[in-house]
Coordinates of C-alpha atoms and ligand atoms in Angstrom, one line a residue:
M1 CA 1.2 -21.6 -42.2
E2 CA 0.1 -24.4 -39.9
T3 CA 1.4 -23.8 -36.3
E4 CA 3.2 -27.3 -36.1
E5 CA 5.0 -26.5 -39.3
F6 CA 6.0 -23.0 -38.2
V7 CA 7.3 -24.6 -34.8
R8 CA 9.3 -27.2 -36.7
R9 CA 10.8 -24.4 -38.8
I10 CA 12.0 -22.2 -35.9
G11 CA 13.6 -25.3 -34.4
D12 CA 14.7 -25.7 -30.9
W13 CA 14.4 -22.1 -29.7
N14 CA 14.3 -22.6 -25.9
G15 CA 18.0 -23.3 -25.3
A16 CA 20.4 -21.5 -23.0
G17 CA 20.6 -17.8 -22.8
A18 CA 20.1 -15.4 -19.9
G19 CA 17.5 -13.3 -22.1
T20 CA 13.6 -13.5 -21.4
L21 CA 11.7 -16.4 -23.2
G22 CA 10.3 -13.6 -25.6
Q23 CA 13.9 -12.5 -26.5
R24 CA 15.0 -16.1 -27.3
L25 CA 11.7 -16.9 -29.3
A26 CA 12.3 -13.7 -31.4
L27 CA 15.8 -14.9 -32.1
A28 CA 14.7 -18.2 -33.1
I29 CA 12.1 -16.9 -35.7
A30 CA 14.8 -14.1 -37.1
G31 CA 17.2 -17.1 -37.3
A32 CA 14.7 -19.0 -39.2
V33 CA 14.0 -16.2 -41.7
D34 CA 17.9 -15.7 -41.9
A35 CA 18.3 -19.3 -42.9
G36 CA 15.5 -19.0 -45.5
L37 CA 13.3 -21.5 -43.7
L38 CA 10.8 -18.5 -43.4
I39 CA 10.5 -16.1 -46.3
E40 CA 9.0 -12.8 -47.0
G41 CA 5.1 -13.1 -47.2
D42 CA 4.8 -16.4 -45.0
R43 CA 2.1 -15.9 -42.6
L44 CA 2.5 -16.7 -38.7
P45 CA 0.2 -18.7 -36.8
P46 CA -2.2 -16.9 -34.5
E47 CA -0.7 -15.8 -31.1
R48 CA -2.9 -17.7 -29.1
Q49 CA -2.4 -21.1 -30.9
L50 CA 1.6 -20.3 -31.0
A51 CA 1.6 -19.7 -27.2
E52 CA -0.3 -23.0 -26.6
V53 CA 2.0 -25.1 -28.8
L54 CA 5.3 -23.5 -27.5
H55 CA 3.9 -23.7 -23.7
V56 CA 4.6 -20.2 -23.2
S57 CA 2.3 -17.2 -22.0
R58 CA 0.6 -15.1 -24.8
P59 CA 2.6 -12.0 -23.5
T60 CA 5.7 -13.9 -24.3
V61 CA 4.7 -14.4 -27.9
Q62 CA 3.6 -11.0 -28.2
A63 CA 6.9 -9.8 -26.9
A64 CA 8.9 -11.8 -29.5
L65 CA 6.4 -10.4 -32.3
V66 CA 6.8 -6.8 -31.0
E67 CA 10.7 -7.4 -30.9
L68 CA 10.7 -8.5 -34.7
R69 CA 8.0 -5.8 -35.8
D70 CA 10.3 -3.0 -34.6
R71 CA 13.1 -4.4 -36.4
G72 CA 11.2 -4.7 -39.5
V73 CA 11.4 -8.6 -39.7
L74 CA 7.7 -9.1 -39.4
A75 CA 4.8 -6.9 -40.1
A76 CA 1.3 -6.8 -39.0
R77 CA -2.1 -5.4 -39.8
Q78 CA -5.2 -5.4 -37.6
G79 CA -7.4 -8.3 -38.8
S80 CA -4.8 -9.6 -41.2
G81 CA -2.4 -11.1 -38.9
T82 CA 1.4 -11.3 -38.8
W83 CA 3.8 -12.1 -41.7
V84 CA 7.5 -12.1 -42.5
A85 CA 8.3 -8.6 -44.1
R86 CA 12.1 -9.1 -44.9
S87 CA 15.2 -10.9 -44.3
A88 CA 16.7 -10.8 -40.8
E89 CA 20.2 -10.4 -41.4
V90 CA 20.7 -7.2 -39.3
A91 CA 18.2 -8.1 -36.7
T92 CA 19.7 -11.5 -36.0
A93 CA 22.7 -10.2 -34.4
E94 CA 21.0 -7.6 -32.1
L95 CA 18.6 -10.2 -31.1
A96 CA 21.3 -12.6 -30.4
E97 CA 22.9 -10.1 -28.1
L98 CA 19.7 -9.6 -26.2
A99 CA 18.7 -13.2 -25.9
L100 CA 21.9 -14.6 -25.0
G101 CA 23.5 -11.9 -23.1
G102 CA 20.6 -11.5 -20.8
R103 CA 19.7 -7.7 -20.9
G104 CA 16.6 -8.2 -18.9
I105 CA 16.1 -4.8 -17.0
N106 CA 15.2 -4.9 -13.1
L107 CA 13.4 -1.9 -12.4
A108 CA 11.5 -4.0 -9.5
A109 CA 14.2 -3.9 -6.8
S110 CA 14.3 -0.8 -4.9
V111 CA 17.7 -0.6 -4.4
P112 CA 21.1 1.0 -5.9
A113 CA 21.8 -0.7 -9.3
D114 CA 25.4 -1.9 -8.1
A115 CA 28.4 -1.5 -5.9
L116 CA 29.9 1.6 -7.6
Q117 CA 28.6 3.8 -5.0
L118 CA 31.2 2.3 -2.7
G119 CA 33.9 4.3 -4.2
D120 CA 37.4 3.8 -3.1
V121 CA 37.2 1.4 0.0
E122 CA 40.3 -0.6 0.9
L123 CA 40.6 -3.2 3.5
S124 CA 43.7 -5.1 4.6
V125 CA 44.5 -8.1 6.7
G126 CA 46.3 -5.4 9.2
D127 CA 43.1 -3.6 9.4
L128 CA 41.2 -6.9 10.3
L129 CA 43.7 -7.6 13.0
A130 CA 43.7 -4.0 14.2
A131 CA 39.8 -4.0 14.6
M132 CA 39.6 -7.8 15.9
P133 CA 42.9 -9.1 17.1
T134 CA 41.4 -12.5 18.2
H135 CA 38.9 -14.9 16.6
G136 CA 36.5 -12.3 15.1
Y137 CA 33.2 -13.5 16.5
A138 CA 31.1 -10.4 18.0
P139 CA 27.6 -11.3 18.3
L140 CA 26.4 -7.7 18.7
G141 CA 28.8 -6.2 16.0
L142 CA 32.0 -4.4 16.1
A143 CA 32.0 -1.8 19.0
S144 CA 33.6 0.8 16.6
L145 CA 30.8 0.3 14.1
R146 CA 28.3 0.5 17.0
A147 CA 29.7 3.8 18.0
T148 CA 29.5 5.1 14.7
V149 CA 25.9 4.3 14.3
V150 CA 25.4 6.3 17.9
G151 CA 26.9 9.2 15.8
W152 CA 24.4 8.6 12.8
L153 CA 21.6 8.7 15.5
A154 CA 22.9 12.0 17.1
E155 CA 22.7 13.8 13.5
R156 CA 19.0 12.3 13.4
G157 CA 18.2 13.8 17.0
V158 CA 18.6 10.7 18.9
R159 CA 20.8 10.4 22.1
G160 CA 21.8 6.8 21.7
D161 CA 24.2 4.6 23.6
V162 CA 26.3 1.9 22.2
D163 CA 25.1 -0.8 24.6
G164 CA 21.7 -0.5 22.7
V165 CA 23.0 -0.8 19.3
L166 CA 23.4 -4.1 17.5
I167 CA 24.8 -4.4 13.8
S168 CA 22.4 -6.7 11.6
H169 CA 22.3 -8.5 8.4
G170 CA 20.8 -5.2 6.7
G171 CA 17.5 -3.8 7.3
H172 CA 15.8 -7.0 6.8
G173 CA 18.1 -8.8 9.3
A174 CA 17.1 -5.7 11.6
L175 CA 13.4 -6.6 11.6
V176 CA 14.2 -10.2 12.0
D177 CA 16.0 -9.2 15.2
V178 CA 13.7 -7.1 16.6
L179 CA 10.2 -8.8 15.7
G180 CA 11.9 -12.3 16.3
A181 CA 12.2 -11.3 19.9
L182 CA 8.8 -9.1 20.4
I183 CA 6.2 -11.1 18.6
G184 CA 4.9 -14.9 18.5
P185 CA 2.3 -17.0 17.0
G186 CA -1.2 -15.1 16.8
D187 CA 0.3 -11.7 17.7
A188 CA -0.9 -8.8 15.6
V189 CA 1.5 -6.2 14.1
L190 CA 0.2 -2.9 12.9
A191 CA 1.8 -1.5 9.8
E192 CA 1.1 1.0 7.3
P193 CA -1.3 0.1 4.3
Y194 CA 1.5 -0.2 1.9
T195 CA 4.6 -1.7 3.6
Y196 CA 8.0 -3.2 2.9
P197 CA 7.1 -6.8 1.5
G198 CA 9.9 -8.5 3.5
L199 CA 7.9 -7.3 6.6
L200 CA 5.0 -9.2 5.8
D201 CA 7.2 -12.3 5.0
I202 CA 8.7 -12.0 8.4
V203 CA 5.8 -11.6 10.5
S204 CA 3.9 -14.2 8.6
A205 CA 7.0 -16.7 9.2
L206 CA 6.8 -15.8 12.9
G207 CA 3.2 -16.7 12.9
G208 CA 1.9 -13.3 13.4
A209 CA -0.4 -11.0 11.4
V210 CA 0.0 -7.7 10.0
I211 CA -3.0 -5.4 10.1
A212 CA -3.0 -2.4 8.0
M213 CA -3.7 1.4 9.4
T214 CA -5.7 3.7 7.6
N215 CA -3.6 6.3 5.8
D216 CA -4.4 9.5 4.0
E217 CA -1.9 11.8 2.2
H218 CA -0.2 12.9 5.5
G219 CA 0.4 9.5 7.0
P220 CA -1.6 7.1 9.2
R221 CA -4.8 8.6 10.3
P222 CA -4.6 9.2 14.3
D223 CA -8.2 8.3 15.1
E224 CA -8.2 5.2 13.3
L225 CA -4.9 4.1 14.9
R226 CA -6.1 4.7 18.2
R227 CA -9.2 2.7 17.5
L228 CA -7.0 -0.2 16.1
V229 CA -4.4 -0.4 18.9
A230 CA -7.6 -0.5 21.3
S231 CA -9.4 -3.3 19.1
R232 CA -6.2 -5.2 18.0
R233 CA -3.7 -5.1 20.9
P234 CA -0.9 -5.3 18.8
A235 CA 2.5 -6.7 20.0
A236 CA 4.3 -4.1 17.9
I237 CA 3.8 -1.2 15.3
V238 CA 6.0 -0.8 12.4
V239 CA 6.2 2.5 10.7
S240 CA 8.5 4.5 8.4
P241 CA 7.7 8.1 8.9
E242 CA 10.6 9.6 7.0
C243 CA 10.1 7.7 3.9
N244 CA 7.8 4.8 3.1
N245 CA 8.4 2.0 0.8
P246 CA 6.8 1.5 -1.7
T247 CA 5.1 5.0 -1.8
G248 CA 8.2 7.4 -1.2
R249 CA 6.0 9.5 1.1
A250 CA 6.9 10.9 4.4
W251 CA 4.5 11.9 7.0
G252 CA 3.4 15.4 7.2
V253 CA 5.0 17.6 10.2
D254 CA 1.8 18.4 12.2
R255 CA 0.6 14.7 11.5
R256 CA 3.9 13.3 12.8
A257 CA 3.5 15.5 16.1
E258 CA -0.1 14.1 16.5
L259 CA 0.9 10.3 15.9
I260 CA 4.0 10.9 18.4
D261 CA 1.1 11.3 21.0
V262 CA -1.1 8.4 19.8
L263 CA 2.0 6.0 19.8
A264 CA 3.3 7.2 23.1
E265 CA -0.3 6.4 24.7
A266 CA -0.2 3.0 23.0
E267 CA 2.4 1.6 25.3
V268 CA 3.3 -0.9 22.3
P269 CA 6.8 -1.2 21.3
V270 CA 7.2 1.1 18.0
I271 CA 9.6 0.2 15.5
D272 CA 10.8 3.1 13.1
D273 CA 11.9 1.3 9.9
A274 CA 14.4 4.3 8.8
V275 CA 16.2 2.2 6.3
L276 CA 14.9 5.1 3.7
A277 CA 15.5 8.0 5.9
D278 CA 18.5 9.1 4.6
L279 CA 17.3 9.4 0.9
G280 CA 14.6 12.2 1.2
A281 CA 15.1 15.8 0.5
Q282 CA 16.9 16.3 3.7
T283 CA 18.1 14.8 6.9
L284 CA 15.2 14.3 9.2
P285 CA 15.0 13.6 12.9
V286 CA 13.8 9.8 13.3
L287 CA 11.0 8.9 15.4
A288 CA 13.2 8.0 18.4
A289 CA 14.2 11.8 18.9
D290 CA 10.6 12.3 20.4
L291 CA 9.5 9.0 21.5
D292 CA 10.8 5.7 23.1
A293 CA 11.0 3.9 19.5
I294 CA 13.2 1.3 18.1
T295 CA 15.3 2.6 15.0
I296 CA 16.3 0.4 12.2
G297 CA 18.9 1.5 9.5
S298 CA 20.7 0.2 7.0
L299 CA 23.6 1.0 4.3
S300 CA 21.7 -1.0 1.6
K301 CA 19.9 2.0 -0.1
A302 CA 22.2 4.8 0.5
V303 CA 25.5 2.7 -0.4
W304 CA 24.9 -0.9 -1.4
G305 CA 22.6 -3.7 -0.9
G306 CA 25.6 -6.3 -0.9
L307 CA 27.5 -5.0 2.3
R308 CA 24.5 -6.7 4.1
I309 CA 24.8 -4.3 7.2
G310 CA 22.1 -2.6 8.9
W311 CA 21.5 -1.9 12.7
V312 CA 18.8 -1.6 15.4
A313 CA 19.0 1.1 17.8
L314 CA 17.0 0.3 21.0
P315 CA 16.0 2.7 23.9
K316 CA 16.6 1.4 27.4
G317 CA 13.8 -1.0 28.9
K318 CA 12.5 -4.6 28.6
A319 CA 12.6 -4.7 24.4
R320 CA 16.2 -4.0 24.6
Q321 CA 17.0 -6.9 27.1
R322 CA 14.7 -9.1 24.9
V323 CA 16.2 -8.2 21.6
I324 CA 19.8 -8.6 22.9
R325 CA 19.4 -11.8 24.5
R326 CA 17.7 -13.5 21.4
R327 CA 20.6 -12.1 19.3
R328 CA 23.1 -13.5 21.5
H329 CA 21.5 -16.8 21.4
L330 CA 20.8 -17.0 17.7
D331 CA 23.4 -15.2 15.8
L332 CA 27.2 -15.1 16.1
G333 CA 27.3 -11.6 14.3
P334 CA 27.7 -10.0 11.0
S335 CA 31.0 -10.5 8.8
V336 CA 33.9 -8.5 10.4
P337 CA 35.3 -7.2 6.6
S338 CA 31.8 -5.9 5.8
Q339 CA 31.5 -4.1 9.1
L340 CA 34.8 -2.6 8.8
L341 CA 34.0 -1.2 5.4
A342 CA 30.5 0.1 6.5
D343 CA 32.2 1.9 9.2
E344 CA 34.1 3.9 7.0
L345 CA 31.2 4.2 4.6
L346 CA 29.0 5.2 7.4
S347 CA 31.5 7.8 8.9
R348 CA 31.5 9.6 5.6
L349 CA 27.9 9.0 4.5
D350 CA 26.5 12.6 5.7
T351 CA 29.0 14.3 3.5
Q352 CA 28.2 12.3 0.5
L353 CA 24.5 12.4 0.7
P354 CA 23.8 15.7 -0.8
A355 CA 25.2 14.4 -4.0
R356 CA 23.6 11.0 -3.6
R357 CA 20.3 12.9 -3.4
S358 CA 20.7 14.9 -6.2
L359 CA 21.5 12.1 -8.5
I360 CA 18.6 10.2 -7.2
G361 CA 16.3 13.2 -7.6
S362 CA 17.3 13.9 -11.1
R363 CA 16.8 10.1 -12.1
A364 CA 13.3 10.5 -10.5
D365 CA 12.4 13.5 -12.6
Y366 CA 13.9 11.7 -15.8
V367 CA 11.5 8.8 -15.5
R368 CA 8.5 10.9 -14.3
E369 CA 9.0 13.1 -17.5
R370 CA 9.3 10.2 -19.9
L371 CA 6.4 8.3 -18.2
A372 CA 4.4 11.6 -18.4
A373 CA 5.2 12.1 -22.2
E374 CA 4.8 8.4 -23.1
L375 CA 2.4 6.9 -20.7
P376 CA 0.1 9.7 -20.0
S377 CA -2.8 7.5 -18.8
W378 CA -0.5 6.6 -15.8
S379 CA -0.5 8.6 -12.6
V380 CA 2.9 9.2 -10.8
G381 CA 2.7 9.8 -7.2
D382 CA 4.4 12.5 -5.5
R383 CA 7.8 11.5 -4.0
D384 CA 9.5 12.8 -0.8
G385 CA 12.2 10.2 -1.1
G386 CA 13.5 6.8 -1.5
L387 CA 14.7 4.8 -4.8
S388 CA 11.4 4.3 -6.7
L389 CA 8.5 5.7 -8.0
W390 CA 4.9 4.8 -7.0
V391 CA 2.7 4.4 -10.2
D392 CA -1.0 4.2 -10.3
L393 CA -1.6 2.5 -13.8
G394 CA -5.5 3.1 -13.5
L395 CA -6.2 -0.8 -13.5
A396 CA -8.0 -2.8 -10.9
D397 CA -4.9 -5.2 -10.7
A398 CA -1.5 -4.5 -12.0
E399 CA -0.4 -8.0 -11.8
A400 CA -1.4 -8.9 -15.6
F401 CA 0.8 -6.0 -16.8
V402 CA 3.9 -6.8 -14.5
A403 CA 3.7 -10.2 -16.2
V404 CA 3.6 -8.7 -19.6
A405 CA 6.3 -6.2 -18.8
S406 CA 8.5 -9.2 -17.7
A407 CA 7.8 -10.9 -21.1
F408 CA 9.3 -7.8 -22.5
G409 CA 12.4 -7.9 -20.6
V410 CA 11.5 -5.3 -17.6
E411 CA 10.7 -6.1 -14.3
V412 CA 8.6 -3.9 -12.0
F413 CA 7.0 -4.7 -8.6
P414 CA 3.6 -5.0 -8.2
G415 CA 1.6 -3.0 -5.5
S416 CA -0.5 -6.1 -4.4
R417 CA 2.6 -7.5 -2.8
C418 CA 3.1 -4.5 -0.4
R419 CA -0.3 -4.7 1.1
P420 CA -1.0 -6.6 4.3
D421 CA -4.4 -7.7 3.0
G422 CA -2.6 -9.0 -0.3
A423 CA -5.8 -7.7 -2.5
A424 CA -5.3 -6.7 -6.0
D425 CA -3.9 -3.4 -6.5
G426 CA -3.4 -1.1 -9.5
H427 CA 0.2 0.3 -8.6
V428 CA 3.6 -0.7 -9.6
R429 CA 6.6 0.3 -7.8
I430 CA 9.6 1.6 -10.6
G431 CA 13.0 1.5 -9.2
I432 CA 14.9 4.7 -10.4
D433 CA 18.5 4.4 -9.1
R434 CA 19.8 3.2 -12.4
P435 CA 22.0 4.6 -14.9
T436 CA 20.2 6.5 -17.6
P437 CA 20.7 3.9 -20.4
Q438 CA 19.0 1.1 -18.3
L439 CA 16.3 3.6 -17.3
D440 CA 15.8 4.5 -21.1
Q441 CA 15.7 0.9 -22.1
G442 CA 13.4 -0.2 -19.2
I443 CA 10.9 2.7 -20.0
T444 CA 11.0 1.7 -23.7
R445 CA 10.1 -1.8 -22.8
L446 CA 7.2 -0.6 -20.6
V447 CA 5.7 1.5 -23.3
R448 CA 5.7 -1.6 -25.6
A449 CA 4.4 -3.9 -22.7
W450 CA 1.5 -1.4 -22.0
A451 CA 0.5 -1.1 -25.7
T452 CA 0.5 -4.9 -26.0
L453 CA -1.5 -5.4 -22.9
R454 CA -4.1 -2.5 -24.1
R455 CA -4.3 -4.5 -27.5
S456 CA -5.1 -7.9 -26.1
Ligands
PLP1 C1 11.5 -0.2 4.5 C2 12.7 -1.2 4.4 N1 13.0 -1.8 5.3 C3 13.9 -3.1 5.3 C4 14.5 -3.2 3.9 C5 15.5 -4.3 3.8 O1 16.9 -3.5 3.9 P1 18.1 -4.3 3.7 O2 18.0 -4.4 2.1 O3 19.2 -3.6 4.2 O4 18.0 -5.7 4.2 C6 14.0 -2.3 2.9 C7 14.6 -2.7 1.7 O5 14.1 -2.7 0.7 C8 13.1 -1.4 3.2 O6 12.7 -0.8 2.0

């Protein structure tokens, strides 16, 4: 069938609906089959032409055709193209649910799926009046929550003091608080070769440049770090020894000891981004237990990102004064209701972490097993903690796969965006902290997307 005629028969397909373009296109084709506008045996135009005329990517067309083949509406054979195989009655209802209900699966974000982990938390006006009898502004955060953070630090080996703690808008806000005070245009910041992508954005917005260390399987290489400190004279060093995002790896114990010496000699502010520290196999000492480091924490990963509560713990010294002064000038402090909830959640966190860790561990095992069985050419990295798996697809660049997966209704995060140099990278980060049905459906879509990428 001519491409224009086919497009006329499927009609206005790209209307409202929260589903992916591929799902909406599949629904339109199934609808045309249902309505008798396309009948058994009708041949579809070639994928490439369809993509051109419909102004969509080829993976979008492929995703639509795969959906319909899986449901028996279309059939295809190598070399003979694609044709209508049967009436679409059953498929249309299912496709409508997908295309209109928006069942895109987000495995790109390395965060808890939703607020369920909050459990039973309550907050009354009486609680607010008791915590904050006056106007409600506290630029550094509530004193009670800052004291609870001091307790969190103590459990992780650090003797902190309330005056050195400020409550931030999540871990991201904590990085802005600290780096905003310590670096400026032209400054270099050393970070690990794969790092939290938000760090790259923050440093770039401040006019600085992130320089990558060289890592091996145990963490940054001490000799290389020493060399970089001497040659680049960084204004700050940001690391995540307890658990790196995106790799999910912790530094080896011996390596950590060696690096502490190198970092101490560097005489540069060291920031331990310990946002994922609670999600390893056990509670580890943070870097500030052994070094004058700034610690950043957050409830986003252990509990829920929507709280937007994190913290900065600063050792005594010049950096503390600068960070606190900047904060007082630029920010009137986080939401009091969120801080009160956070205080309760943080106070009971340590009793809840074992169950949380074991749930995440079993989700990681589940995803790992399915990937090993269904995508054996992928290589899934070892995981010490965190909310994702770091997967080497065996490609020079994973971006094309990420686009195809998105057309198939599943988002994963490309490794290149975690690299300070922004170079092409064959890894993707796959979020695992999701209920099993979401993981199941997400992996099924990844498998289909991979098969499509390999065919094209
Ligand atoms: C290492 C690291 N730092 C900071 C953040 C930001 O934390 P939040 O979501 O609490 O702003 C994240 C979240 O992905 C992270 O992984």
